[in-house]
Coordinates of C-alpha atoms and ligand atoms in Angstrom, one line a residue:
M28 CA -39.3 -110.2 -6.8
R29 CA -37.4 -107.4 -6.4
A30 CA -34.6 -106.7 -3.8
M31 CA -35.2 -103.3 -1.6
P32 CA -32.5 -101.8 0.3
A33 CA -32.3 -102.9 4.0
P34 CA -35.1 -101.0 5.9
I35 CA -34.3 -97.9 8.0
E36 CA -34.5 -98.6 11.9
P37 CA -35.5 -95.4 14.2
L38 CA -33.6 -96.9 17.4
R39 CA -30.6 -99.3 18.5
W40 CA -29.1 -100.6 21.5
E41 CA -25.4 -100.2 22.0
G42 CA -23.3 -102.4 24.4
A43 CA -25.0 -105.0 26.8
V44 CA -25.6 -103.7 30.4
P45 CA -24.9 -101.1 31.3
G46 CA -25.4 -99.7 27.4
T47 CA -26.5 -96.9 25.5
L48 CA -29.9 -96.1 23.4
W49 CA -29.2 -94.4 20.2
I50 CA -32.4 -92.8 18.8
L51 CA -32.6 -91.4 15.0
D52 CA -33.4 -88.0 15.6
Q53 CA -36.8 -87.9 13.3
R54 CA -37.0 -84.1 14.3
K55 CA -34.3 -83.5 11.9
L56 CA -35.0 -85.8 9.0
P57 CA -34.9 -85.5 6.1
H58 CA -32.1 -82.9 6.2
E59 CA -30.0 -84.3 8.7
R60 CA -29.4 -88.1 10.0
V61 CA -28.4 -87.4 13.5
E62 CA -28.6 -90.1 16.3
L63 CA -29.5 -89.0 20.0
R64 CA -27.7 -90.4 22.8
V65 CA -29.8 -91.7 25.5
E66 CA -28.4 -92.8 28.5
D67 CA -31.6 -92.0 31.2
V68 CA -35.0 -92.3 31.6
P69 CA -35.4 -88.5 31.4
T70 CA -33.8 -88.3 28.1
C71 CA -35.9 -91.0 26.9
C72 CA -39.1 -89.5 27.7
E73 CA -38.0 -86.4 26.2
A74 CA -37.3 -88.1 22.9
I75 CA -40.8 -89.8 23.0
R76 CA -42.5 -86.5 24.1
T77 CA -41.0 -84.4 21.2
L78 CA -41.1 -86.8 18.6
A79 CA -37.3 -87.6 18.2
V80 CA -38.6 -91.2 18.2
R81 CA -42.4 -91.7 17.1
G82 CA -45.2 -93.9 15.4
A83 CA -46.7 -96.4 18.1
P84 CA -44.7 -99.4 17.8
A85 CA -41.3 -97.4 18.0
I86 CA -42.4 -95.6 21.0
G87 CA -43.3 -99.0 22.6
I88 CA -39.7 -100.1 21.7
A89 CA -38.2 -96.9 22.8
A90 CA -40.1 -97.1 26.4
A91 CA -38.9 -100.9 26.7
F92 CA -35.3 -99.7 26.1
G93 CA -36.1 -97.0 28.5
V94 CA -37.0 -99.1 31.2
V95 CA -33.3 -100.7 30.8
L96 CA -32.0 -97.7 31.3
G97 CA -33.7 -97.0 34.6
A98 CA -33.1 -100.7 35.9
Q99 CA -29.3 -100.6 35.0
R100 CA -28.8 -97.1 36.8
G101 CA -31.1 -98.1 39.7
R102 CA -29.8 -99.9 43.0
D103 CA -32.7 -101.9 43.3
L104 CA -34.5 -103.1 40.2
V105 CA -38.1 -103.5 40.8
P106 CA -39.0 -99.7 42.5
A107 CA -36.6 -98.6 39.9
V108 CA -38.5 -100.2 37.1
E109 CA -41.5 -98.8 38.4
A110 CA -40.6 -95.4 38.2
A111 CA -39.2 -95.6 35.1
A112 CA -42.5 -97.4 34.0
R113 CA -44.2 -94.4 35.6
D114 CA -42.4 -91.6 34.0
L115 CA -42.4 -93.4 30.4
A116 CA -46.3 -94.1 30.2
A117 CA -46.8 -90.2 30.9
S118 CA -44.8 -89.2 28.0
R119 CA -47.7 -89.7 25.2
P120 CA -51.2 -91.0 25.9
T121 CA -52.5 -92.4 22.7
A122 CA -50.1 -95.2 21.3
K123 CA -51.6 -98.7 23.0
N124 CA -47.9 -100.1 22.3
L125 CA -46.2 -98.0 24.7
F126 CA -48.3 -99.3 27.6
W127 CA -48.1 -103.1 26.1
A128 CA -44.5 -102.9 26.0
L129 CA -44.1 -101.5 29.9
E130 CA -46.4 -104.0 31.3
R131 CA -44.3 -106.5 29.3
M132 CA -41.3 -105.2 31.0
K133 CA -42.6 -104.8 34.5
K134 CA -43.7 -108.4 34.4
V135 CA -40.4 -109.4 33.8
A136 CA -38.9 -107.3 36.6
S137 CA -41.6 -108.7 39.1
E138 CA -40.2 -112.4 38.3
R139 CA -37.8 -114.0 40.7
G140 CA -34.1 -113.2 40.1
A141 CA -35.4 -110.5 37.7
T142 CA -32.1 -108.5 36.4
A143 CA -31.3 -105.7 34.4
Q144 CA -30.0 -108.0 31.6
R145 CA -33.0 -110.0 31.6
L146 CA -34.7 -106.9 30.9
L147 CA -32.3 -106.0 28.3
D148 CA -33.1 -109.4 26.6
E149 CA -37.0 -108.7 27.0
A150 CA -36.5 -105.4 25.3
R151 CA -34.5 -106.9 22.6
A152 CA -37.2 -109.3 22.1
I153 CA -39.9 -106.8 21.8
H154 CA -37.8 -104.9 19.3
E155 CA -37.5 -108.3 16.8
E156 CA -40.8 -109.3 17.3
D157 CA -42.1 -106.2 16.2
R158 CA -39.7 -106.5 12.9
Q159 CA -41.2 -110.0 12.3
M160 CA -44.7 -108.7 12.7
C161 CA -44.0 -106.1 10.3
R162 CA -42.9 -108.3 7.8
A163 CA -45.9 -110.9 8.4
M164 CA -48.5 -108.0 7.9
G165 CA -46.7 -106.7 4.8
R166 CA -47.4 -110.3 3.1
H167 CA -51.1 -110.0 4.3
G168 CA -51.5 -106.5 3.2
A169 CA -49.7 -106.8 -0.1
A170 CA -52.3 -109.4 -1.2
Y171 CA -54.7 -106.4 -1.4
I172 CA -52.5 -104.1 -3.6
A173 CA -53.0 -104.7 -7.2
D174 CA -49.8 -104.5 -9.6
G175 CA -50.0 -100.8 -10.7
A176 CA -51.8 -99.6 -7.6
N177 CA -51.8 -95.8 -6.6
V178 CA -52.0 -95.9 -2.9
L179 CA -53.1 -93.0 -0.8
T180 CA -51.2 -93.1 2.9
H181 CA -51.6 -90.6 5.9
C182 CA -48.8 -89.7 8.2
N183 CA -45.9 -92.2 8.7
A184 CA -46.5 -95.6 9.2
G185 CA -43.2 -97.1 7.8
G186 CA -39.7 -98.5 9.0
L187 CA -39.2 -95.0 11.1
A188 CA -42.5 -95.9 13.2
T189 CA -41.6 -99.3 14.0
G190 CA -38.8 -102.0 14.7
A191 CA -38.3 -101.7 10.8
Y192 CA -40.2 -102.3 7.7
G193 CA -43.3 -100.6 8.7
T194 CA -47.1 -101.5 9.1
A195 CA -48.8 -99.5 6.1
L196 CA -45.8 -99.1 4.4
G197 CA -44.7 -102.4 5.1
C198 CA -47.6 -103.9 3.1
I199 CA -46.6 -101.6 0.2
Y200 CA -43.1 -102.7 0.4
A201 CA -44.0 -106.1 0.4
A202 CA -46.1 -105.8 -2.8
V203 CA -43.4 -104.0 -4.5
E204 CA -41.0 -107.1 -3.4
S205 CA -43.4 -109.5 -4.9
G206 CA -42.9 -107.6 -8.3
K207 CA -45.7 -105.5 -8.1
S208 CA -45.4 -101.5 -9.2
V209 CA -46.9 -99.2 -6.6
H210 CA -47.2 -95.7 -6.7
V211 CA -47.9 -93.9 -3.2
Y212 CA -49.3 -90.8 -2.7
A213 CA -48.2 -89.5 0.8
D214 CA -50.5 -86.8 2.5
E215 CA -48.0 -84.0 4.1
T216 CA -49.9 -84.4 7.7
R217 CA -50.0 -81.0 9.2
P218 CA -49.2 -79.8 11.7
L219 CA -45.5 -81.4 12.1
L220 CA -45.6 -83.0 8.6
Q221 CA -44.6 -86.5 9.0
G222 CA -46.0 -87.4 5.6
A223 CA -43.8 -84.6 4.0
R224 CA -40.4 -85.1 6.0
L225 CA -40.5 -88.9 6.9
T226 CA -43.0 -91.0 4.2
A227 CA -41.7 -89.2 1.5
F228 CA -38.3 -89.9 2.6
E229 CA -38.6 -93.3 3.2
L230 CA -40.2 -94.2 0.0
K231 CA -37.5 -92.1 -1.9
E232 CA -34.8 -94.1 -0.2
S233 CA -36.4 -97.5 -1.1
G234 CA -37.1 -96.6 -4.8
V235 CA -40.9 -96.6 -4.3
P236 CA -42.2 -93.7 -6.5
V237 CA -44.2 -91.1 -4.3
T238 CA -46.1 -88.0 -4.9
L239 CA -46.9 -85.6 -2.2
L240 CA -50.0 -83.9 -1.5
A241 CA -51.3 -81.4 1.0
D242 CA -53.7 -82.7 3.3
N243 CA -56.3 -80.8 1.7
M244 CA -55.9 -82.4 -1.8
A245 CA -56.9 -85.9 -0.7
G246 CA -60.4 -85.4 -1.8
F247 CA -60.0 -84.0 -5.1
A248 CA -57.5 -86.4 -6.2
M249 CA -60.2 -89.4 -5.1
Q250 CA -62.8 -87.4 -7.4
R251 CA -60.1 -87.3 -10.3
R252 CA -59.8 -91.2 -9.6
K253 CA -55.8 -91.0 -8.9
I254 CA -56.2 -93.3 -5.7
D255 CA -57.1 -96.9 -6.0
L256 CA -57.1 -97.4 -1.9
V257 CA -55.9 -96.2 1.4
V258 CA -53.9 -97.8 3.8
V259 CA -52.6 -96.4 7.0
G260 CA -51.2 -97.3 10.6
A261 CA -53.0 -97.2 13.9
D262 CA -51.8 -95.9 17.5
R263 CA -54.9 -97.8 19.0
I264 CA -57.7 -100.3 17.6
C265 CA -60.7 -101.1 20.2
R266 CA -62.3 -104.5 20.3
N267 CA -65.2 -103.2 18.0
G268 CA -62.7 -102.1 15.3
D269 CA -62.9 -98.0 16.1
F270 CA -59.2 -96.7 15.8
A271 CA -57.1 -93.9 16.5
N272 CA -54.8 -92.9 14.2
K273 CA -52.7 -89.6 13.3
I274 CA -55.3 -86.3 12.8
G275 CA -56.7 -86.2 9.4
T276 CA -57.4 -90.1 9.2
Y277 CA -60.9 -89.9 10.0
S278 CA -61.3 -87.3 7.1
V279 CA -59.3 -89.6 4.8
A280 CA -61.5 -92.5 5.6
V281 CA -64.9 -90.6 5.1
L282 CA -63.7 -89.4 1.4
A283 CA -62.7 -92.9 0.4
R284 CA -66.2 -94.1 1.4
E285 CA -68.2 -91.3 -0.4
H286 CA -65.5 -92.4 -3.5
G287 CA -66.0 -95.7 -2.9
I288 CA -62.2 -96.3 -2.5
P289 CA -60.9 -99.2 -0.1
F290 CA -59.7 -98.0 3.2
Y291 CA -57.2 -100.4 5.0
V292 CA -55.5 -100.4 8.3
A293 CA -52.4 -102.1 9.3
A294 CA -51.5 -102.7 12.9
P295 CA -49.8 -105.4 14.7
G296 CA -51.5 -107.3 18.0
S297 CA -49.6 -104.9 20.6
T298 CA -52.0 -101.8 19.1
F299 CA -55.1 -103.6 20.0
D300 CA -57.1 -102.4 23.2
L301 CA -59.3 -105.1 23.5
E302 CA -60.8 -103.5 27.1
L303 CA -61.9 -100.9 25.0
A304 CA -65.3 -101.2 23.6
S305 CA -65.5 -98.2 21.5
G306 CA -63.3 -95.0 20.2
S307 CA -64.9 -92.6 22.2
Q308 CA -63.0 -94.3 25.2
I309 CA -59.4 -93.5 23.5
P310 CA -57.3 -91.2 25.2
I311 CA -56.5 -88.4 22.5
E312 CA -53.1 -86.5 23.1
E313 CA -53.4 -82.6 22.5
R314 CA -50.3 -81.2 21.8
S315 CA -49.3 -77.4 21.9
P316 CA -51.2 -74.7 20.0
D317 CA -47.7 -73.5 18.9
E318 CA -47.9 -76.4 16.5
V319 CA -50.6 -75.1 14.5
G320 CA -50.2 -71.5 14.7
S321 CA -46.5 -71.8 13.0
H322 CA -44.7 -73.7 10.3
A323 CA -40.9 -74.7 10.2
G324 CA -40.3 -72.9 13.4
K325 CA -41.9 -69.5 12.0
R326 CA -45.0 -67.8 13.5
V327 CA -47.8 -68.0 10.7
A328 CA -50.9 -66.9 12.8
P329 CA -51.2 -63.7 14.0
H330 CA -49.5 -63.7 17.9
G331 CA -52.6 -64.1 20.3
V332 CA -54.7 -66.1 17.9
G333 CA -54.9 -69.6 19.7
A334 CA -55.3 -73.0 17.9
W335 CA -56.7 -76.4 19.0
N336 CA -54.0 -79.6 18.3
P337 CA -55.3 -82.8 18.8
A338 CA -52.5 -85.1 17.6
F339 CA -54.8 -88.2 16.7
D340 CA -58.5 -88.7 15.6
V341 CA -60.8 -91.6 15.8
T342 CA -62.3 -93.2 12.7
P343 CA -65.4 -95.7 13.5
A344 CA -65.0 -99.3 12.2
R345 CA -67.8 -98.7 9.8
Y346 CA -65.1 -96.9 7.6
V347 CA -62.8 -99.7 7.6
T348 CA -62.6 -102.1 4.8
A349 CA -60.4 -104.5 6.3
I350 CA -57.2 -104.4 9.2
F351 CA -54.0 -106.4 8.0
T352 CA -52.2 -107.4 11.3
E353 CA -49.4 -110.4 11.8
R354 CA -52.0 -112.6 12.2
G355 CA -54.0 -112.2 8.9
V356 CA -56.7 -110.1 8.0
I357 CA -59.9 -109.1 9.6
E358 CA -62.6 -107.9 6.8
A359 CA -65.1 -105.4 7.8
P360 CA -64.1 -105.5 11.5
S361 CA -66.6 -106.0 14.1
E362 CA -66.3 -106.7 17.8
A363 CA -66.9 -110.5 17.3
K364 CA -64.1 -110.6 14.4
V365 CA -62.1 -108.7 16.5
L366 CA -62.0 -110.9 19.7
A367 CA -62.3 -114.0 17.3
H368 CA -58.9 -112.9 15.5
F369 CA -57.2 -112.8 18.7
G370 CA -58.9 -115.8 20.3
A371 CA -60.4 -113.7 22.8
R372 CA -63.8 -115.7 22.8
Ligands
LIG422 O1 -47.3 -88.4 16.2 P1 -47.1 -89.7 15.8 O2 -45.8 -89.0 14.6 O3 -46.4 -90.6 16.5 O4 -48.2 -90.3 15.0 C1 -48.2 -91.7 14.3 C2 -48.9 -92.2 13.7 O5 -50.2 -92.0 13.6 C3 -48.6 -93.5 12.5 O6 -49.8 -93.5 11.7 C4 -49.1 -94.5 13.9 O7 -48.3 -94.6 14.9 C5 -48.9 -96.0 13.4 S1 -46.8 -96.3 13.0 C6 -46.7 -97.4 12.3

């Protein structure tokens, strides 16, 4: 068994009610560790929209605390919660966790005798449950990572993207904690470089060896037999197992299939959208073309040239070897297996 450093956490609540949400500003990582003080709903929405806090589970948790910020300021609890939830729901469209968390908060607000303190208890519970789900999912996923494995991941599905510990990276951390040696290849993840800035940072902090790849190198790394398996996170998983994750995930999945490499997805129950039959129904966020036309804040494409910037893509279930959740493993996912996993049929 190997002890790891305390997991990095992307946000914390200070005080009771009224209190303050502090968000580790991920736009500034890895070079500066700055916390953003968040005391109202518009600041929370802006932090989510601009990716100061990001990753599906983490934005769900941030939104839950965002509702508390609205409730602790408003005179009437229910209208204040409804307004906060409406604004937070408009911040980013793809991650199911955001809407899942807002539904939980609205349900608490609708109960008799609801208070801002009760809403804070619920937000704290959402945060703590996510930490625990990551640990459980990590244990399930770690069983699929052999000692000495070279693992490719895309974007950041680590502690920074969750309550703590991570989903895809949680599986890797759990494998390392169980005494296995694991080496990670991290795709840089253009255009916003979550792989280069955040995954590489987190793994380095944790002492897990990591090698960075530009996104267009994954295929050649597979062809040269440098990758044993792929594990990624997810923003929304449909009931047939199709899922959305950071743009570029689909290409990695197709490459993995071509090279006979297992492709795994790690995500908590809060990421599943059992109402959606298939991936074509997932709302995909489109961000500013400037993020593609620029690099590190500098324009690289000629002025006047447009760009398409979908933040996520959809990978069909047929490319997925297995999904790890806090409940266990769904191998070769299908609608019947996903529904059975959640006791929904
Ligand atoms: O745009 P981002 O950085 O929020 O995208 C994050 C991802 O795509 C993650 O892989 C996903 O949210 C899973 S996080 C455990």
